[in-house]
PDB file of C-alpha atoms in Angstrom:
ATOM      1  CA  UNK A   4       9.891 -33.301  51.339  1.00 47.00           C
ATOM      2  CA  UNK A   5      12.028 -33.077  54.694  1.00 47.00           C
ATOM      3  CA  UNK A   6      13.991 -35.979  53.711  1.00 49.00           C
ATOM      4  CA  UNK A   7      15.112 -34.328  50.228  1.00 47.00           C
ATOM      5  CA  UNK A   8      15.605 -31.301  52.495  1.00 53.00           C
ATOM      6  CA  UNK A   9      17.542 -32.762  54.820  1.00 48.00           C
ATOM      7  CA  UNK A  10      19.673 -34.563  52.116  1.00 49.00           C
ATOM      8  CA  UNK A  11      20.533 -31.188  50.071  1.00 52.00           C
ATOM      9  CA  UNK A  12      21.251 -29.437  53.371  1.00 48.00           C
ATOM     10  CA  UNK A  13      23.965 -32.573  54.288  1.00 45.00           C
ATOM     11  CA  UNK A  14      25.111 -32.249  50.575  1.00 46.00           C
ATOM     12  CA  UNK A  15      25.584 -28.625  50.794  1.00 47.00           C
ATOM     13  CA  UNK A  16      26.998 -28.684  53.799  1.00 46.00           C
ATOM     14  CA  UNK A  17      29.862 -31.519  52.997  1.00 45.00           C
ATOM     15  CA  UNK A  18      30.785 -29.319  49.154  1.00 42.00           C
ATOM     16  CA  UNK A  19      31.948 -26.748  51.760  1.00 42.00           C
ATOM     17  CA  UNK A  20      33.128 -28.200  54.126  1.00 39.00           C
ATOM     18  CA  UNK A  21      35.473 -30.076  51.100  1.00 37.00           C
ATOM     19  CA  UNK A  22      36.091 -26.496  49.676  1.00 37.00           C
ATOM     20  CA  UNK A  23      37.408 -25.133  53.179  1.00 34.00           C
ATOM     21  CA  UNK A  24      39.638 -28.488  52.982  1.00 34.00           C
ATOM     22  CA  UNK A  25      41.240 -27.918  49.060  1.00 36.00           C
ATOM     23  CA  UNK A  26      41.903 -24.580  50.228  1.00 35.00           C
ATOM     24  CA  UNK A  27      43.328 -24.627  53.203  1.00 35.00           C
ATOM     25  CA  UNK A  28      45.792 -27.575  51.237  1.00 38.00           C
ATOM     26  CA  UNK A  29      46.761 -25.458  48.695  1.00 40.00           C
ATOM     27  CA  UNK A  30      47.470 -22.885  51.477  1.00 46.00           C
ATOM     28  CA  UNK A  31      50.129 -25.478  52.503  1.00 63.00           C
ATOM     29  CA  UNK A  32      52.554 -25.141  49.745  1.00 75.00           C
ATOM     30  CA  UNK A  33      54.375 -21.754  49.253  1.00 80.00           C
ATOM     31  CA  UNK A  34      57.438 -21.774  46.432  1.00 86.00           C
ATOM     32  CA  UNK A  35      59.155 -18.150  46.820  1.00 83.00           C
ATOM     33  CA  UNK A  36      58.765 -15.697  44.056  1.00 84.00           C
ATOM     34  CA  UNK A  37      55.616 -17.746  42.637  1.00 88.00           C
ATOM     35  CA  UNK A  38      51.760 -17.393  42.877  1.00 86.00           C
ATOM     36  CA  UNK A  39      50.330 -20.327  45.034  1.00 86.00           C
ATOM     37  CA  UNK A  40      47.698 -20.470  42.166  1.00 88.00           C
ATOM     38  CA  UNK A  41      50.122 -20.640  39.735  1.00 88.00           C
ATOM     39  CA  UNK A  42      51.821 -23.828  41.519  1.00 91.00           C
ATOM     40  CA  UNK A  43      50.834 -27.595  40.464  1.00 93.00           C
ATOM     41  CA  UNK A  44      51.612 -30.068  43.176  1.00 94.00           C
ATOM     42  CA  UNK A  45      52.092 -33.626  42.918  1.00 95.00           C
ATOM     43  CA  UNK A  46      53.018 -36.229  45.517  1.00 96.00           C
ATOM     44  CA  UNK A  47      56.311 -38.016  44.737  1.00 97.00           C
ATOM     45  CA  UNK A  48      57.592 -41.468  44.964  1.00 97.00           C
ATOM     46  CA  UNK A  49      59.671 -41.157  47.931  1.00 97.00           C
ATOM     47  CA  UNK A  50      62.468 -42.042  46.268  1.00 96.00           C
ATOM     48  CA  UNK A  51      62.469 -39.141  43.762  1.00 97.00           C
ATOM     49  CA  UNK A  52      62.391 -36.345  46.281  1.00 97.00           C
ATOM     50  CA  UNK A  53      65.726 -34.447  45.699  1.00 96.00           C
ATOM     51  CA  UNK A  54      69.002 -35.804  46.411  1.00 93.00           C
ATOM     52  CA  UNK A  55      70.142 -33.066  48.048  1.00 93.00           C
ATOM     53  CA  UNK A  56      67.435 -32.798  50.372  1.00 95.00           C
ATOM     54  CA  UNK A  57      67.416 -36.606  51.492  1.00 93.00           C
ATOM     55  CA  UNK A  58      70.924 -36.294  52.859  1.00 88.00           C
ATOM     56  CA  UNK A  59      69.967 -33.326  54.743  1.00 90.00           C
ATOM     57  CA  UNK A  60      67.201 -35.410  56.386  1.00 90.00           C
ATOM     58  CA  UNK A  61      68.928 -38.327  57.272  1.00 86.00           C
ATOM     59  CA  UNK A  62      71.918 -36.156  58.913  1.00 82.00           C
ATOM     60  CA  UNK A  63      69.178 -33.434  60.676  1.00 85.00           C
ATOM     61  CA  UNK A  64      66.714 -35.931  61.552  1.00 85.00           C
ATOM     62  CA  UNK A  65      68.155 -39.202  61.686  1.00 78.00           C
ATOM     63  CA  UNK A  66      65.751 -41.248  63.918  1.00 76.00           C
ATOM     64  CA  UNK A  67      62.474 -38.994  62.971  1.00 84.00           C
ATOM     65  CA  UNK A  68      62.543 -39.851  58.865  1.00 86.00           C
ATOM     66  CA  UNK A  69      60.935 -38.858  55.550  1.00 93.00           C
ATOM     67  CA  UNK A  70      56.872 -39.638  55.794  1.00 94.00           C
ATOM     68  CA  UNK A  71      55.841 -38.183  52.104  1.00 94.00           C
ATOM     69  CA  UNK A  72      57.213 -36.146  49.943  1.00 96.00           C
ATOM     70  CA  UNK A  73      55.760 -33.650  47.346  1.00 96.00           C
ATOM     71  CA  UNK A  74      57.442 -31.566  44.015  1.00 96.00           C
ATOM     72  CA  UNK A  75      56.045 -28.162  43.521  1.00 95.00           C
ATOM     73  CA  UNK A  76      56.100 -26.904  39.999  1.00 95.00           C
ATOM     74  CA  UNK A  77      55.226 -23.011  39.373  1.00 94.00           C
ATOM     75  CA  UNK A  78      56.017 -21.148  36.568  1.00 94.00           C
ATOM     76  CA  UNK A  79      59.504 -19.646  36.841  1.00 94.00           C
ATOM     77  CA  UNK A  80      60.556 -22.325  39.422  1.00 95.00           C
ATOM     78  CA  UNK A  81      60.426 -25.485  41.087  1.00 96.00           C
ATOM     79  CA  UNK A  82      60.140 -26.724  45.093  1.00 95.00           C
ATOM     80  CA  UNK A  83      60.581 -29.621  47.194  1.00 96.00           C
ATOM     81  CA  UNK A  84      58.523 -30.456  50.077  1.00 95.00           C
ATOM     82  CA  UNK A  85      59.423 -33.261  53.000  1.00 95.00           C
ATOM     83  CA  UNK A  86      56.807 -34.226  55.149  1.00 94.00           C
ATOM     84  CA  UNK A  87      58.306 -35.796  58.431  1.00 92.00           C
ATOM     85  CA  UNK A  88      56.900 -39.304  60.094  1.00 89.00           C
ATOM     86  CA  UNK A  89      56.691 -36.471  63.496  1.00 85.00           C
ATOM     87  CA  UNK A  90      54.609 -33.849  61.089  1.00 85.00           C
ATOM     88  CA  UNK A  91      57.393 -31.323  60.234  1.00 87.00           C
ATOM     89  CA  UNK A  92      57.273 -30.281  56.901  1.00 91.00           C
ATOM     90  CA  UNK A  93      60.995 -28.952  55.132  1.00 93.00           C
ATOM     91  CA  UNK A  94      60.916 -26.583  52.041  1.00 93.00           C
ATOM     92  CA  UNK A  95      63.924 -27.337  49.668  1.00 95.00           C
ATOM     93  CA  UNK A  96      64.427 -25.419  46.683  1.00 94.00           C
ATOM     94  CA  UNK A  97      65.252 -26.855  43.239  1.00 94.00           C
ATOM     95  CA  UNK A  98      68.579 -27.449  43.648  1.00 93.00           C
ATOM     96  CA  UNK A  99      67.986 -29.586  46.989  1.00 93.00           C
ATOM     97  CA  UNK A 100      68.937 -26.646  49.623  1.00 93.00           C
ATOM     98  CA  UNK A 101      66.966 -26.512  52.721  1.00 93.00           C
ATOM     99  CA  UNK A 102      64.724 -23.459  52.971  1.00 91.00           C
ATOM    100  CA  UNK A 103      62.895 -23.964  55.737  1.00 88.00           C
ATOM    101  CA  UNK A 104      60.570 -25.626  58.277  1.00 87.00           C
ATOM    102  CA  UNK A 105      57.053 -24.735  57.170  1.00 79.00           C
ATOM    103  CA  UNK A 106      55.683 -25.263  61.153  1.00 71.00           C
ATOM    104  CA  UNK A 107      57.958 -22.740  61.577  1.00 66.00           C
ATOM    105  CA  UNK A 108      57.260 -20.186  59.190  1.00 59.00           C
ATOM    106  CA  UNK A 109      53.655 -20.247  58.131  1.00 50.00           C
ATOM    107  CA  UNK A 110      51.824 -18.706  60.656  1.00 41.00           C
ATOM    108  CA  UNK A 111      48.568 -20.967  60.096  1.00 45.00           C
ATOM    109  CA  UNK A 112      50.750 -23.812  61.289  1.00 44.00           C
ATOM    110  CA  UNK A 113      51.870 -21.935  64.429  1.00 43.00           C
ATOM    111  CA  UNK A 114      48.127 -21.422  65.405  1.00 39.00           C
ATOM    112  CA  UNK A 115      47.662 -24.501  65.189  1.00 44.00           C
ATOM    113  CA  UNK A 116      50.490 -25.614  67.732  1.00 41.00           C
ATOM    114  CA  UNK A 117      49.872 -22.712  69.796  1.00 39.00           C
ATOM    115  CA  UNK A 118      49.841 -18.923  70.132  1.00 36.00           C
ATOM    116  CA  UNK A 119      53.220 -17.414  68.779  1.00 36.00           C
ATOM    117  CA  UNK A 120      54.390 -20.448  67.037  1.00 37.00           C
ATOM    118  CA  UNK A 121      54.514 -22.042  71.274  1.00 39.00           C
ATOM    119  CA  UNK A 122      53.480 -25.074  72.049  1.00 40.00           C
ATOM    120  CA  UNK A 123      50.233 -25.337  73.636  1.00 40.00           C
ATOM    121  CA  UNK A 124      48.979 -28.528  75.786  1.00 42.00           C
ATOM    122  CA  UNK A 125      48.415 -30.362  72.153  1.00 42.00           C
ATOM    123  CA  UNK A 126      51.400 -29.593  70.900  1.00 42.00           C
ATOM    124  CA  UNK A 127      54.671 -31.865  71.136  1.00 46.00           C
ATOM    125  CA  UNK A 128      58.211 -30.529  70.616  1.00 43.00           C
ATOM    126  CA  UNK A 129      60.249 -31.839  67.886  1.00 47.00           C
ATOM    127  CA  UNK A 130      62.502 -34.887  69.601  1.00 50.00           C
ATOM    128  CA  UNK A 131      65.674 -35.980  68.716  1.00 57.00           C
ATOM    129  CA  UNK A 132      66.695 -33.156  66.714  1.00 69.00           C
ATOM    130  CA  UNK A 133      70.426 -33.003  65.889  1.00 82.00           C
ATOM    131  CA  UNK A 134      72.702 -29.831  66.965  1.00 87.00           C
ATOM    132  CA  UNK A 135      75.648 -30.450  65.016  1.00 88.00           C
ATOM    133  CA  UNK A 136      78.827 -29.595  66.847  1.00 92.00           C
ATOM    134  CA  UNK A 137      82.727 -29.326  66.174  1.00 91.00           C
ATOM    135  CA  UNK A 138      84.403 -32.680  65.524  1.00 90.00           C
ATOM    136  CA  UNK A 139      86.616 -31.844  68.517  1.00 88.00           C
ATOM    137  CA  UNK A 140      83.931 -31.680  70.554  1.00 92.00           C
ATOM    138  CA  UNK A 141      83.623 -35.407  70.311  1.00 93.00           C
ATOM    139  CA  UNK A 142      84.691 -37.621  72.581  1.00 93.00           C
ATOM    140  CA  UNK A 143      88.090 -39.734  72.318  1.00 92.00           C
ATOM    141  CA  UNK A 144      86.592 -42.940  71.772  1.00 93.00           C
ATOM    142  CA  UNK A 145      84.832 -41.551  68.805  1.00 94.00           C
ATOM    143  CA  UNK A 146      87.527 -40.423  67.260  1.00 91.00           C
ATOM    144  CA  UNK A 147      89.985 -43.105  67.172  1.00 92.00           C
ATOM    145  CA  UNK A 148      86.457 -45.764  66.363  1.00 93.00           C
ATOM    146  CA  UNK A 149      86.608 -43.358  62.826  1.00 92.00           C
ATOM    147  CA  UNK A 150      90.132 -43.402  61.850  1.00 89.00           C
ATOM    148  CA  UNK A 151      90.826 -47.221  62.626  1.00 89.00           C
ATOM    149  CA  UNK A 152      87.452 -48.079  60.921  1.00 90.00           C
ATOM    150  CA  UNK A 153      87.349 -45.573  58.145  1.00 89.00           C
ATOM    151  CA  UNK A 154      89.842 -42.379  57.718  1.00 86.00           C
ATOM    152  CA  UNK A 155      92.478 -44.592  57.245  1.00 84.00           C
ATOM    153  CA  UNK A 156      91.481 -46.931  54.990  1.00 83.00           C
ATOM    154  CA  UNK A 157      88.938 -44.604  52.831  1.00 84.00           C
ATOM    155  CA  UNK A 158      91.250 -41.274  52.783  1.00 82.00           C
ATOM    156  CA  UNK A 159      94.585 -42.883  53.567  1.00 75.00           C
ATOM    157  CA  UNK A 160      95.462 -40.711  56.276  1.00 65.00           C
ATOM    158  CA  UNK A 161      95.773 -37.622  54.610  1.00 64.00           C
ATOM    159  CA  UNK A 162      93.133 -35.701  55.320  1.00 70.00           C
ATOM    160  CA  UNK A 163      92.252 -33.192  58.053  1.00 77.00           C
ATOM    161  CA  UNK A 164      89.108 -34.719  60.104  1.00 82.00           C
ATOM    162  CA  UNK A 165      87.116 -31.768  59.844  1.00 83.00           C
ATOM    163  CA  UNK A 166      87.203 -31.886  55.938  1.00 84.00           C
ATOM    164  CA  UNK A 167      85.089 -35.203  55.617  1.00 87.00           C
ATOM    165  CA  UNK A 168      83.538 -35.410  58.441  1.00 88.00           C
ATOM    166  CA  UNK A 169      80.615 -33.769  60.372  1.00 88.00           C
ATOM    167  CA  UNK A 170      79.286 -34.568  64.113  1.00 92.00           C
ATOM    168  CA  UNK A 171      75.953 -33.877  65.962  1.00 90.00           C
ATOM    169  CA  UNK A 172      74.551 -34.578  69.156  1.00 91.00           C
ATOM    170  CA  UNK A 173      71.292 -35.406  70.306  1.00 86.00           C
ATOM    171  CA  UNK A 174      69.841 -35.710  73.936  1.00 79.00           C
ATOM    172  CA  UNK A 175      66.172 -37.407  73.112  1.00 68.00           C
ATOM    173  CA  UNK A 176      64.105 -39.349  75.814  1.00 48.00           C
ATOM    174  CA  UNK A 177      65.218 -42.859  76.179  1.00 52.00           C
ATOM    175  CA  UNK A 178      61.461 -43.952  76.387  1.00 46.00           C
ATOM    176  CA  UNK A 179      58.227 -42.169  75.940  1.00 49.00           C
ATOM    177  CA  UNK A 180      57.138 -42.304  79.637  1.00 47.00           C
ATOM    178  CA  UNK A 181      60.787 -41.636  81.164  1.00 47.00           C
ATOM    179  CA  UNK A 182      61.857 -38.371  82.026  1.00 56.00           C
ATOM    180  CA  UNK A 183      65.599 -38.853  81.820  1.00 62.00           C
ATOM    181  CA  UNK A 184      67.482 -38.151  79.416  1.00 70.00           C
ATOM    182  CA  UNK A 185      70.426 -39.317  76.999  1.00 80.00           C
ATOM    183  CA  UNK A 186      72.949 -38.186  75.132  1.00 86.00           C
ATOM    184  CA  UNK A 187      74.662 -39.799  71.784  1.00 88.00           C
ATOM    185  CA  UNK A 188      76.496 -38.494  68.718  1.00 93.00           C
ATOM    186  CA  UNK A 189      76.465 -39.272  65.120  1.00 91.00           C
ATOM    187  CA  UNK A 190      78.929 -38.608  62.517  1.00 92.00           C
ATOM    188  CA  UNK A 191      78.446 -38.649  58.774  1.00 89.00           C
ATOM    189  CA  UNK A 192      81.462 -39.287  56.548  1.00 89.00           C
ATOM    190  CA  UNK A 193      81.637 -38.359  53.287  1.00 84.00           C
ATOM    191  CA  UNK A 194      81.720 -41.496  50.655  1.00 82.00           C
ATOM    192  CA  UNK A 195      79.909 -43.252  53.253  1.00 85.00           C
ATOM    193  CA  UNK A 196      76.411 -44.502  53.094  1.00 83.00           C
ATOM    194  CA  UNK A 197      74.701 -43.964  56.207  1.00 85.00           C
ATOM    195  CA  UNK A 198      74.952 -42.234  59.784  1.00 89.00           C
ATOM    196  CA  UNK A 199      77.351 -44.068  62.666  1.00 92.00           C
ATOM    197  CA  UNK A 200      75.604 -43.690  66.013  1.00 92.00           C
ATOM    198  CA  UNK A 201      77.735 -43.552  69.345  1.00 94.00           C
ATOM    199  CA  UNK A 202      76.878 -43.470  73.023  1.00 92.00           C
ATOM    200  CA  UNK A 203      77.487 -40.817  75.146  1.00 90.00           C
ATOM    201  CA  UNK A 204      81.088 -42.719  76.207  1.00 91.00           C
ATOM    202  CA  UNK A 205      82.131 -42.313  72.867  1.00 93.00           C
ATOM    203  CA  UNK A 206      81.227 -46.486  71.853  1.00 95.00           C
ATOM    204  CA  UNK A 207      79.954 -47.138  68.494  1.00 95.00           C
ATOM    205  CA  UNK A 208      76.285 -47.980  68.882  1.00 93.00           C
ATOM    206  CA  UNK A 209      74.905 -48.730  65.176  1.00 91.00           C
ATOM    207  CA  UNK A 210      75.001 -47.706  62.089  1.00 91.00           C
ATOM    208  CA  UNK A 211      71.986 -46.055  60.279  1.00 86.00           C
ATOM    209  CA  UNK A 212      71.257 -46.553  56.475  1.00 85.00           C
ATOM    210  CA  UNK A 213      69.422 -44.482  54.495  1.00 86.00           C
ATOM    211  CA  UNK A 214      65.689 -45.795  54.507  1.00 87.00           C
ATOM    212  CA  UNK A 215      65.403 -44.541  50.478  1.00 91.00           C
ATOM    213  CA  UNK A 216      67.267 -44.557  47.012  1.00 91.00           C
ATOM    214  CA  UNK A 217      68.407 -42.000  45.637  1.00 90.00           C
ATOM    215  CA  UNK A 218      66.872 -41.386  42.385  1.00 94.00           C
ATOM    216  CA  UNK A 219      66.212 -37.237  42.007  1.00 95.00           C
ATOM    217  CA  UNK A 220      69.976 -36.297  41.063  1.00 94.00           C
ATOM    218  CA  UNK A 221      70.702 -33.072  39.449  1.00 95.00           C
ATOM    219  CA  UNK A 222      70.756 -33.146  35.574  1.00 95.00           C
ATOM    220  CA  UNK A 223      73.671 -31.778  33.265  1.00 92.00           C
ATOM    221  CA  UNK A 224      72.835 -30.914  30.167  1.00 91.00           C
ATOM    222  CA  UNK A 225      74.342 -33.907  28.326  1.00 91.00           C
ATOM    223  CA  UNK A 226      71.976 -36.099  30.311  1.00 93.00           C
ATOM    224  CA  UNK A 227      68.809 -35.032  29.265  1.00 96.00           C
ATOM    225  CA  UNK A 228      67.206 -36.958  26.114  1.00 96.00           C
ATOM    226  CA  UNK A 229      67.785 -35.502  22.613  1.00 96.00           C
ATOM    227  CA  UNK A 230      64.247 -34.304  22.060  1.00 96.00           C
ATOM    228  CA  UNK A 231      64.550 -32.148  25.215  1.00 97.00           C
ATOM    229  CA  UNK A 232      67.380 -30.109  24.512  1.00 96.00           C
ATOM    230  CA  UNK A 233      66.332 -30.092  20.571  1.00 97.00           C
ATOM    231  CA  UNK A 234      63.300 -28.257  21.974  1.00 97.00           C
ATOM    232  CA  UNK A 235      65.238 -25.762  24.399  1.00 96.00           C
ATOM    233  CA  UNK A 236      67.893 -25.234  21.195  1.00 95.00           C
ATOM    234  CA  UNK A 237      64.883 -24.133  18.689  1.00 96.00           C
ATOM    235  CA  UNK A 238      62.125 -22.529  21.312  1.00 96.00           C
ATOM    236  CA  UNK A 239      64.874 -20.854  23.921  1.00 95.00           C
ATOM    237  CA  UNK A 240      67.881 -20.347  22.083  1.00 94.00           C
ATOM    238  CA  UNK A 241      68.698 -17.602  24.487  1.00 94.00           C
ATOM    239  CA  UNK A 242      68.336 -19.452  27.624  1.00 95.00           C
ATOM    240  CA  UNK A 243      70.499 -22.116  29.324  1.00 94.00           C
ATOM    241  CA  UNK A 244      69.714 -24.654  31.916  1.00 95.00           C
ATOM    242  CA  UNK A 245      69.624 -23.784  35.653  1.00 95.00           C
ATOM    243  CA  UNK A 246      68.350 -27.158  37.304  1.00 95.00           C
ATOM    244  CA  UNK A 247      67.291 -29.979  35.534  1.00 97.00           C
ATOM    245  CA  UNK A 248      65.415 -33.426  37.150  1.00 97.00           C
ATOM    246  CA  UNK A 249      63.789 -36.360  36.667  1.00 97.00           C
ATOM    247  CA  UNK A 250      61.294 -37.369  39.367  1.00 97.00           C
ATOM    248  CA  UNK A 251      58.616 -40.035  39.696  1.00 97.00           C
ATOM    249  CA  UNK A 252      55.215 -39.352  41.062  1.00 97.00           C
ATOM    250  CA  UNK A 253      53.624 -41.825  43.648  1.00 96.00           C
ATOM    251  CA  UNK A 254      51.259 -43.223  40.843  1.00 95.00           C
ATOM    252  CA  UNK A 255      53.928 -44.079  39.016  1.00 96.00           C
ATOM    253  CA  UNK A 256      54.315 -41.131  36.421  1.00 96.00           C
ATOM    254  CA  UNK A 257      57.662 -40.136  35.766  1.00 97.00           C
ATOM    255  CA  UNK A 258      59.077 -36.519  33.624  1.00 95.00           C
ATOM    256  CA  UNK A 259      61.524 -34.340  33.185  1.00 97.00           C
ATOM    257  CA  UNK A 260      61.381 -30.594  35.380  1.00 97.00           C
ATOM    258  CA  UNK A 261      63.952 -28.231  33.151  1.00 97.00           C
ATOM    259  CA  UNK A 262      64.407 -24.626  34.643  1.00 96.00           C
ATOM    260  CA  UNK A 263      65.843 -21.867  32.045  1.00 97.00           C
ATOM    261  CA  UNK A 264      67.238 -18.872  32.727  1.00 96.00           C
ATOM    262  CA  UNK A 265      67.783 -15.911  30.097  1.00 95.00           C
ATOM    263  CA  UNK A 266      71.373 -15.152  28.958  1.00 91.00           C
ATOM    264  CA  UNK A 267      71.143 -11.926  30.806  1.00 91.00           C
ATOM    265  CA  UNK A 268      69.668 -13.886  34.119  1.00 89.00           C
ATOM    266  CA  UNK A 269      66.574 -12.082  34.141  1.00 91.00           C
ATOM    267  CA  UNK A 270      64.019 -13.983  32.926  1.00 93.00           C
ATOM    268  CA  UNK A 271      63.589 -17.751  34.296  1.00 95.00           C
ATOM    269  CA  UNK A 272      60.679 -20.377  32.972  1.00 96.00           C
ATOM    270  CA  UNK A 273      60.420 -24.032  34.017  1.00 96.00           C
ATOM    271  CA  UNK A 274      59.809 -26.853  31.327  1.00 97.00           C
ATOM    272  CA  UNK A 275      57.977 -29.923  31.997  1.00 97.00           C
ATOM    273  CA  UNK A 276      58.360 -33.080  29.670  1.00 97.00           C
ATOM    274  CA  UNK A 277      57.088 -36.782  30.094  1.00 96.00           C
ATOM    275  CA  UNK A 278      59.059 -39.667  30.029  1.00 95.00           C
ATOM    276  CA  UNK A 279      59.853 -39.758  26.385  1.00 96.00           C
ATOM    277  CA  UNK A 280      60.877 -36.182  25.689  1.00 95.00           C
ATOM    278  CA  UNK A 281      57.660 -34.543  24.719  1.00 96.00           C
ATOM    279  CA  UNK A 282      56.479 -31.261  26.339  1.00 96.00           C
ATOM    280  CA  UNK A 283      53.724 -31.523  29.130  1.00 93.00           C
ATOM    281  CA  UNK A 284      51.692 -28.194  28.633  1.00 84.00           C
ATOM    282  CA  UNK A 285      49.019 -29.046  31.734  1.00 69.00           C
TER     283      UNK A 285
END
């Protein structure tokens, strides 16, 4: 009799201790303007988080990197969440824009690293995150390196640095149990695939390429499949499409996100559809 009670107790005991855990995940994800019970979540195929918000990962936190990545789907909108390989988590929106930096702004996270949102004794500071400065603020070297290995030969010359290029700078420990520091730049150029890394002389180090694909691209109307917009035309006649994309979950399922918005921009709802065109009503 004391070994069934002790087994109900443990069982008992591990349903809420799992209960405290589903909760406190839903808790994670927030999507403005929508009820967090309202939101489905699923875990994406890296690949398939948004365009958009890859790029801004790769040129924010170019040595840090994307760990998982999740969609969130509520009922007037839809979300993107990056989890970082250091822990951060981003909040994009559906058109790929960076919200924010959940660690930052939910205040369960900032108990966790300490009182205020401060680190406490268990709590590291982000490293090697990039403060993006003026391309004049670069040095020489790094200047003439980009127009003798790129400007001139990808934009002929004719256009103004500033317009297709952007520079940060990073001072990051050069090992974990040193205490001084470096500094180095990187530049992004538009058309180009990948972040150029330079020493704090100005001397090309390396050249970083994006770890992922990008797959999640924004959808015009044209490129959705003909039972898709068939539906839209006969069920929401006076809507029209305000972000459209296809995304593939880690298991491998892939569909179609649609958000409408009324004629009169007042009302929104957000469509799901699986791989063929048919609607998804769970």
């Amino acid at each position: 009799m004391k070994k069934f009670k002790f087994y109900q107790y443990f069982s008992i005991l591990s349903m809420f201790f799992l209960a405290i855990s589903c909760n406190e995940t839903n808790d994670m994800f927030v999507l403005d303007g929508e009820d967090p019970k309202d939101l489905i979540v699923f875990e994406l195929d890296n690949e398939y988080l948004a365009e958009e918000a890859h790029d801004y990962i790769d040129f924010n936190y170019p040595s840090i990197g994307l760990d998982k990545s999740y969609i969130l789907i509520g009922k007037k909108s839809f979300g993107f969440e990056a989890v970082l390989s250091n822990t951060e988590s981003l909040s994009f929106d559906e058109g790929g824009e960076y919200k924010y930096n959940r660690k930052e702004k939910s205040s369960k996270e900032n108990l966790k690293n300490g009182k205020n949102g401060k680190c406490d004794s268990k709590c590291k500071p982000p490293r090697d995150k990039v403060d993006w400065i003026k391309m004049s603020d670069l040095p020489n070297g790094v200047i003439d390196f980009l127009h003798k290995e790129y400007l001139d030969s990808m934009f002929i010359g004719s256009y103004v640095l500033d317009s297709v290029a952007k520079a940060g700078e990073i001072t990051g420990l050069k090992d974990k149990d040193a205490d001084n520091k470096s500094t180095y730049y990187i530049v992004h150029i538009r058309g180009l695939k990948g972040v150029l890394y330079f020493n704090d002389k100005g001397v090309f180090v390396k050249i970083h390429k994006p770890k992922f694909k990008r797959h999640c691209k924004k959808l015009r109307h044209l490129d959705l499949l003909k039972s898709i917009k068939l539906y839209i035309e006969e069920n929401h006649p006076d809507h029209f499409i305000a972000h459209a994309r296809k995304v593939r979950t880690k298991d491998g399922k892939v569909f179609f996100l649609v958000k409408l918005v009324s004629s009169d921009k007042q009302n929104f709802v957000v469509l799901k559809f699986d791989k063929d065109g048919a609607l998804v009503t769970s």
